GROMACS .gro file of C-alpha atoms in nm:
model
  301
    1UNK     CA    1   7.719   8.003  13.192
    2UNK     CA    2   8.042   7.878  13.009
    3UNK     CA    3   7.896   7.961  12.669
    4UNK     CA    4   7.871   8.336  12.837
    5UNK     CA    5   8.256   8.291  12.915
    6UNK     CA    6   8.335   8.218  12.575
    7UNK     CA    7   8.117   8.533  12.430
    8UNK     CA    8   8.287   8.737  12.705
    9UNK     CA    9   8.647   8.564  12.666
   10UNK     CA   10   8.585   8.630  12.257
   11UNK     CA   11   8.562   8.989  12.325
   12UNK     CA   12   8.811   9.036  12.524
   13UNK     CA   13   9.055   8.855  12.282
   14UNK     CA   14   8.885   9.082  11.967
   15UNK     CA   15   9.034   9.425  12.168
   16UNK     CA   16   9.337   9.296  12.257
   17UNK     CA   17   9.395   9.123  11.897
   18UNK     CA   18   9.309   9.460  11.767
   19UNK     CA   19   9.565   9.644  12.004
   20UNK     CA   20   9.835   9.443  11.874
   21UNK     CA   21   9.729   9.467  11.508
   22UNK     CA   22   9.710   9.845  11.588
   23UNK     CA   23  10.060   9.872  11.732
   24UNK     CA   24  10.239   9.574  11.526
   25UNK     CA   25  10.456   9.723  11.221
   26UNK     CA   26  10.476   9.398  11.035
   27UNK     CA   27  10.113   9.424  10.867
   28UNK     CA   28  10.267   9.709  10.653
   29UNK     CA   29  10.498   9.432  10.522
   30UNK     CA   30  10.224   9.172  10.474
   31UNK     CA   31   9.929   9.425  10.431
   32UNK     CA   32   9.699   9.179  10.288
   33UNK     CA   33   9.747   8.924  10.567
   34UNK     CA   34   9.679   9.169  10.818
   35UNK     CA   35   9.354   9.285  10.613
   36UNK     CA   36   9.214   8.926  10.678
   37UNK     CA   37   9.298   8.955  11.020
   38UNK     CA   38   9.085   9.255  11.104
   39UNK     CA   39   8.824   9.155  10.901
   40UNK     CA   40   8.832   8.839  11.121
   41UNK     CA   41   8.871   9.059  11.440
   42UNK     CA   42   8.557   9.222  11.327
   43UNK     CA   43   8.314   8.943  11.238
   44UNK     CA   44   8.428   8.778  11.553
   45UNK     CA   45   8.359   9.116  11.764
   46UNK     CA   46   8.021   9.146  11.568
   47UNK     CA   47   7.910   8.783  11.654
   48UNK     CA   48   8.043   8.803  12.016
   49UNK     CA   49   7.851   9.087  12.081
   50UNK     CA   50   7.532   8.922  11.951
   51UNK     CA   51   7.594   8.588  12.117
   52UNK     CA   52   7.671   8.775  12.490
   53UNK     CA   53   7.355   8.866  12.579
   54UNK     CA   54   7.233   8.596  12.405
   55UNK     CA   55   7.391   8.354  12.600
   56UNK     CA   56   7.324   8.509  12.918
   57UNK     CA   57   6.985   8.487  12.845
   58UNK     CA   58   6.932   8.125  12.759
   59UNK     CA   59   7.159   8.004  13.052
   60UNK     CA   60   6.848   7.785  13.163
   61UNK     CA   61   6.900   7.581  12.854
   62UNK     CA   62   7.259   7.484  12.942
   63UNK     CA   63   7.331   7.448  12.601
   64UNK     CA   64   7.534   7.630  12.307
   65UNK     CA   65   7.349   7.926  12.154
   66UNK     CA   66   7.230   7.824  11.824
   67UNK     CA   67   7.077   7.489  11.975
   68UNK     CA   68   6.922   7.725  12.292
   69UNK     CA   69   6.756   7.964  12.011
   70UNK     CA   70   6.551   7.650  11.844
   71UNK     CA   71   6.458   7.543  12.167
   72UNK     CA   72   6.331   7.899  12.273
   73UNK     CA   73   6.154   7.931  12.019
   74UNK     CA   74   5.968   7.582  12.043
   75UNK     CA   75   5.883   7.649  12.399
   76UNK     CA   76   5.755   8.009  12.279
   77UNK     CA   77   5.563   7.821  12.018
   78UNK     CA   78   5.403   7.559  12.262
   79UNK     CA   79   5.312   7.861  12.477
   80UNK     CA   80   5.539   7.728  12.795
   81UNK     CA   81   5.916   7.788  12.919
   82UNK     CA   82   6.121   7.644  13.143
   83UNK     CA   83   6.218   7.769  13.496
   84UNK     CA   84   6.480   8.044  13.485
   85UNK     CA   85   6.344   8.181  13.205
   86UNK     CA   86   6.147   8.487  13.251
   87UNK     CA   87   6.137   8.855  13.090
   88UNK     CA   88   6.490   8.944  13.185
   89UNK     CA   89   6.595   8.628  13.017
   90UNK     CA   90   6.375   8.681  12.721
   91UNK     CA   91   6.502   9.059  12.748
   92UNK     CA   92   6.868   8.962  12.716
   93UNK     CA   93   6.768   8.772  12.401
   94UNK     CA   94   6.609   9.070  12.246
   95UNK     CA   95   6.901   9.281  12.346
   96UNK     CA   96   7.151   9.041  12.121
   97UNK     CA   97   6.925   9.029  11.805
   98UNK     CA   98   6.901   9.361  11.863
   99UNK     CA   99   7.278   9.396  11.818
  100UNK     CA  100   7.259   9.212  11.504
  101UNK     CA  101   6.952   9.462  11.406
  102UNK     CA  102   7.157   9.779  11.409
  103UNK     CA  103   7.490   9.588  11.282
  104UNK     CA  104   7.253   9.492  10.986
  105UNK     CA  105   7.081   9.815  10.964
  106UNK     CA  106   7.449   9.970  10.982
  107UNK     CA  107   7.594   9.763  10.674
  108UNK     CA  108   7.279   9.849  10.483
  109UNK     CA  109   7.267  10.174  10.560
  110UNK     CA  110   7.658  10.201  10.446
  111UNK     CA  111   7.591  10.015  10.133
  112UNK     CA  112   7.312  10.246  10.035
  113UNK     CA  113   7.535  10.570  10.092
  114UNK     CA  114   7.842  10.418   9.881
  115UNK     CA  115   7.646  10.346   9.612
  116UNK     CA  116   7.415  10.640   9.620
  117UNK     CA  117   7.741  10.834   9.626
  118UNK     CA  118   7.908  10.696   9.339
  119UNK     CA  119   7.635  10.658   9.096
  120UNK     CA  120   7.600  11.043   9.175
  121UNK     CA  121   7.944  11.044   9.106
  122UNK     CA  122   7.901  10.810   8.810
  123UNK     CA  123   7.636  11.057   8.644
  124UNK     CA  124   7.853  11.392   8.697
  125UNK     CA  125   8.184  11.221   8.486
  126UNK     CA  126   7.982  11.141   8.202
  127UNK     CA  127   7.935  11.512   8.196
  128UNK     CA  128   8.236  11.666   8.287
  129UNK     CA  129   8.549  11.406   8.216
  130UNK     CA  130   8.644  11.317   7.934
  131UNK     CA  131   8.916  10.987   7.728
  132UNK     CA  132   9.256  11.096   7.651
  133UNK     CA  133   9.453  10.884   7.396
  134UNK     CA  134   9.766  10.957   7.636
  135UNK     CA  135   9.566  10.800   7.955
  136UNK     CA  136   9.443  10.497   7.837
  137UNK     CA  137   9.191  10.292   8.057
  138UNK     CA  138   9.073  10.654   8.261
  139UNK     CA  139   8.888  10.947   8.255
  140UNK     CA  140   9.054  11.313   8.300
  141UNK     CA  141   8.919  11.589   8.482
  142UNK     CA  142   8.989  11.919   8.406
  143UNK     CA  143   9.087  12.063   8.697
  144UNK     CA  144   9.424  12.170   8.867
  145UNK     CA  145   9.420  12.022   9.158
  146UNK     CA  146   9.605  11.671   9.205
  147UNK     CA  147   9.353  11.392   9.156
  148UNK     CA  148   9.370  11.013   9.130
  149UNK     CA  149   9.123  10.729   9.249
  150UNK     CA  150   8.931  10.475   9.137
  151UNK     CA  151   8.533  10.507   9.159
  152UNK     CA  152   8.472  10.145   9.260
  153UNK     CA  153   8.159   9.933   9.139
  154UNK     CA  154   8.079   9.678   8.876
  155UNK     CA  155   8.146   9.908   8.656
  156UNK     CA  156   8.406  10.074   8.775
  157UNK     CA  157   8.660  10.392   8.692
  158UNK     CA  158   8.985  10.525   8.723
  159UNK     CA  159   9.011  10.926   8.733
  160UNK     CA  160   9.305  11.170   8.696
  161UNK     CA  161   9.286  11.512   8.718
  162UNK     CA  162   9.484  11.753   8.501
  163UNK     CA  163   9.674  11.880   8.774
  164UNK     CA  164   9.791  11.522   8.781
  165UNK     CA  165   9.871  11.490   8.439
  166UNK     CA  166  10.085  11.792   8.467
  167UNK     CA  167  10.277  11.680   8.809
  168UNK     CA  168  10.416  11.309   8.723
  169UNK     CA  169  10.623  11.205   8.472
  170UNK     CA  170  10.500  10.912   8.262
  171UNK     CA  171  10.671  10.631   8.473
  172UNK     CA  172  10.502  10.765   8.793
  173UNK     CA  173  10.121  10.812   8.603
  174UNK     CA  174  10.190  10.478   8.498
  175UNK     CA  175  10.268  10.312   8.853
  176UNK     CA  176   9.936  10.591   8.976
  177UNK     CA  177   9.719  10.416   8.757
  178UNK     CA  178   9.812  10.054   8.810
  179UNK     CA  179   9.748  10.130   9.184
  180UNK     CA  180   9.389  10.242   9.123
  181UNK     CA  181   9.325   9.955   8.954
  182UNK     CA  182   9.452   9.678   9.205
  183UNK     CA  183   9.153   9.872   9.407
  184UNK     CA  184   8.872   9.802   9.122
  185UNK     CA  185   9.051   9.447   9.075
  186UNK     CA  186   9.039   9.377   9.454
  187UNK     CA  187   8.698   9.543   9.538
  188UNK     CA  188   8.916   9.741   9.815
  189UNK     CA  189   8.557   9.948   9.897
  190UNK     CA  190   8.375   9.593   9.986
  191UNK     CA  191   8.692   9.528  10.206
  192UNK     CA  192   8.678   9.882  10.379
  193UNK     CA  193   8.266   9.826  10.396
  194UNK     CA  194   8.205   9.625  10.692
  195UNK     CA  195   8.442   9.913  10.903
  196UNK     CA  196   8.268  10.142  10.793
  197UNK     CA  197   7.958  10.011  10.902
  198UNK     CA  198   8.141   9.898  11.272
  199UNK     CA  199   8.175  10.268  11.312
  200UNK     CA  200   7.866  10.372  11.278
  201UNK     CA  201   7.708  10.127  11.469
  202UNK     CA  202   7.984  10.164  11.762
  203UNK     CA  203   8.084  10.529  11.715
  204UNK     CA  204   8.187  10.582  12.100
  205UNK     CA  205   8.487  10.299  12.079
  206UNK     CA  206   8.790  10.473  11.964
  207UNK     CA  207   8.969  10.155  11.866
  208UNK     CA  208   8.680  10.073  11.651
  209UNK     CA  209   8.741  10.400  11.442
  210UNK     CA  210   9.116  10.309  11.490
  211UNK     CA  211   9.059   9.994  11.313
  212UNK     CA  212   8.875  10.165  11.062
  213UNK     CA  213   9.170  10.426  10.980
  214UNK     CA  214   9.391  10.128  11.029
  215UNK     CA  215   9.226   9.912  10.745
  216UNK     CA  216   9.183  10.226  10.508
  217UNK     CA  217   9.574  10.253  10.529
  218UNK     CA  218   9.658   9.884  10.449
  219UNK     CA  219   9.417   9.856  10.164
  220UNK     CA  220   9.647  10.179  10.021
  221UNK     CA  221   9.935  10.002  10.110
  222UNK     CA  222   9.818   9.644   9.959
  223UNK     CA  223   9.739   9.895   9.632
  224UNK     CA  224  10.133   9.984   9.653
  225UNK     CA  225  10.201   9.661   9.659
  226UNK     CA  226   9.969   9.533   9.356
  227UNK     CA  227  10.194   9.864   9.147
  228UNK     CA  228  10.501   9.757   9.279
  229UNK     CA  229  10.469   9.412   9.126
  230UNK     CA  230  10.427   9.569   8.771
  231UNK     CA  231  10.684   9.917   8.816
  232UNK     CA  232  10.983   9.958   9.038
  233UNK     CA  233  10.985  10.078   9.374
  234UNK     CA  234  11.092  10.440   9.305
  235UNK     CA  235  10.805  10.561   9.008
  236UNK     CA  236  10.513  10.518   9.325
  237UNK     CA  237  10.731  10.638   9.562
  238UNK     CA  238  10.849  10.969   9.333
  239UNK     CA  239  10.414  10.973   9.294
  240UNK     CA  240  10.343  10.974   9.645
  241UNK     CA  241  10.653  11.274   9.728
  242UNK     CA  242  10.431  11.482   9.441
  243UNK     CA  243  10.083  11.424   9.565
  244UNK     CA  244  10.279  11.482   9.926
  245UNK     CA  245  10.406  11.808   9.845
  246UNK     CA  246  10.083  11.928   9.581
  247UNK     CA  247   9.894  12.040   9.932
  248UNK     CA  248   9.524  12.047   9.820
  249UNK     CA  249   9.430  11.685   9.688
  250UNK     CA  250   9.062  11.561   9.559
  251UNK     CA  251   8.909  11.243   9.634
  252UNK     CA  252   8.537  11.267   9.631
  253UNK     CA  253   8.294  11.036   9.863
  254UNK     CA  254   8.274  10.664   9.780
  255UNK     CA  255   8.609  10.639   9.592
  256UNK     CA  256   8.956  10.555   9.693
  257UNK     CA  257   9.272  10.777   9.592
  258UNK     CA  258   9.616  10.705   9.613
  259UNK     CA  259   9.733  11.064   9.812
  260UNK     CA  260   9.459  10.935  10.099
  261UNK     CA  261   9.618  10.772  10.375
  262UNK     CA  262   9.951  10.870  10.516
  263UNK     CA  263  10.174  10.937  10.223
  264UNK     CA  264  10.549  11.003  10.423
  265UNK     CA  265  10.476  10.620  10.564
  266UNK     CA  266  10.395  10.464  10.226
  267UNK     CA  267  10.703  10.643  10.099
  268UNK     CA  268  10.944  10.517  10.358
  269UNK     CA  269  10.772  10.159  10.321
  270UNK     CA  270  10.845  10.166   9.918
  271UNK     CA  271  11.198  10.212   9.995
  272UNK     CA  272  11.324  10.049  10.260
  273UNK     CA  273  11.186   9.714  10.140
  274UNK     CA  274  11.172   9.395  10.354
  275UNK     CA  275  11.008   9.078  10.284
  276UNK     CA  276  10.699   8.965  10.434
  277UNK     CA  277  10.706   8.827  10.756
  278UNK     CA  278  10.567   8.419  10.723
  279UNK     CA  279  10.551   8.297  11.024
  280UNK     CA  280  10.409   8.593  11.188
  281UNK     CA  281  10.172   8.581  10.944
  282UNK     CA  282  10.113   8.264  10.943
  283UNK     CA  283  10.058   8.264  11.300
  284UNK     CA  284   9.827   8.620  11.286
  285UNK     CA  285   9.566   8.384  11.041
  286UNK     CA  286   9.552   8.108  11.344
  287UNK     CA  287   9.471   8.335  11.596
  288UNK     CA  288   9.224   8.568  11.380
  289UNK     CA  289   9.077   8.206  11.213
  290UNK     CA  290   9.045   8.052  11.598
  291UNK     CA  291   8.795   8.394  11.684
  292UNK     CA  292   8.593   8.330  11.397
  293UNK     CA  293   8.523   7.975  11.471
  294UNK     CA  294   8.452   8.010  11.804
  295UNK     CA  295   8.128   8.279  11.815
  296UNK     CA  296   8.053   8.050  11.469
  297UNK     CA  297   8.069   7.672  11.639
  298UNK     CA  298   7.811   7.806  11.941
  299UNK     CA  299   7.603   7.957  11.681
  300UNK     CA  300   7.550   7.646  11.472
  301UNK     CA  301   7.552   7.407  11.742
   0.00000   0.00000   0.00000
């Protein structure tokens, strides 16, 4: 029964670790920090949710998880288990690698779609976009609206739109484009993959799609950063007032474009600048590293 208290006790501390991520304003000043730490939020919440049941199930063996599974399955194999284990028990089992089943199927299922999307993507700008000598390093589209995002991938792209062209001055292009490349540099869509499979498997928990909207806005922000470094603060933030004020924006499925996620916040961000907060920081990666090893050590034990 303890090992149940630590599944239970793990998620628990996964929601309320993600309520304070949620509601804490010092991840936009540390963006990639706070990345880690819901990525660690959600491997511990996926692993906690297998291990639960899991655990509940093999309270006979009196043992952690991982160790309980081998033994299961050599009392399975010999044909005979021990008292206190009956279908309910064996049930319970099911029910957890069940859990991993549709987390797996989930991920797959999102992996598929991304890259089915983009290779469709892929195929249509080798038709319709086209090098310009003044944009080096992307393709243009020829279309009005205001356009920028990188088509991630091995292979991957960076797209304006002529509409974009026409509405930033070169400083502001330039700090545009060195944001869509931190994204293909940082594999941003990998980062924002595992959410996006969370949400699909767990579609009725609003703080899951929470954490989802929350992580697509600090990968934008980490982008800002990754521009900032190279071009001052004002060229991305004179972008994002554009793209703000252009109304209709493109980004097609399976990219990432800068004028995605909350533009008047990245804006204030860029110019009120602070420094990132260490020891909060510091302190967010113990907690988030302590739920990971936790589901992890019962698992392997």
């Amino acid at each position: 029964m303890a090992y149940t208290v630590h599944f239970a006790a793990t998620v628990l501390a996964c929601w309320l670790t993600a309520q304070v991520l949620a509601a804490a304003r010092w991840t936009w000043r540390a963006p990639r920090v706070a990345i880690v730490c819901w990525q660690a939020v959600g491997l511990a919440l996926g692993l906690s949710a297998m291990g639960l049941p899991m655990s509940l199930g093999l309270t006979a063996y009196d043992r952690p998880t991982g160790s309980a599974l081998l033994a299961l399955a050599g009392d399975l194999a010999h044909g005979t288990l021990p008292a206190g284990v009956g279908a309910v028990h064996l049930g319970l089992v099911g029910v957890g690698f069940g859990i991993g089943a549709v987390l797996l199927t989930t991920t797959v299922r999102s992996v598929h779609g991304a890259v089915r999307a983009q290779r469709r993507h892929r195929e249509l700008l080798s038709l319709v976009a086209r090098r310009d000598p003044t944009v080096p390093g992307a393709l243009v589209l020829d279309h009005p609206s205001a356009a920028a995002y990188c088509l991630p991938g091995v292979r991957p792209r960076v797209v304006v739109s002529v509409g974009t062209l026409d509405l930033l001055d070169p400083a502001e292009l330039a700090a545009v484009l060195t944001h869509e490349r931190a994204h293909a540099q940082e594999r941003h869509d990998l980062v924002l993959l595992p959410f996006t499979a969370l949400r699909r498997a767990l579609p009725w928990f609003r703080w899951v799609r929470d954490a989802h909207a929350r992580v697509a806005l600090l990968v934008e922000m980490r982008a800002d950063d990754k521009a900032r470094e190279v071009h001052a603060d004002e060229p991305l933030a004179g972008a994002l007032r554009r793209f703000a004020a252009a109304g209709h924006r493109v980004t097609p499925a399976g990219t990432l474009g800068i004028g995605d996620r909350d533009l008047d916040v990245r804006m204030q961000r860029l110019l009120v600048p602070d420094r990132p907060p260490r020891v909060l920081g510091a302190t967010a990666l113990a907690v988030a590293a302590t739920l990971v090893a936790l589901p992890i050590s019962l698992f392997l034990s």
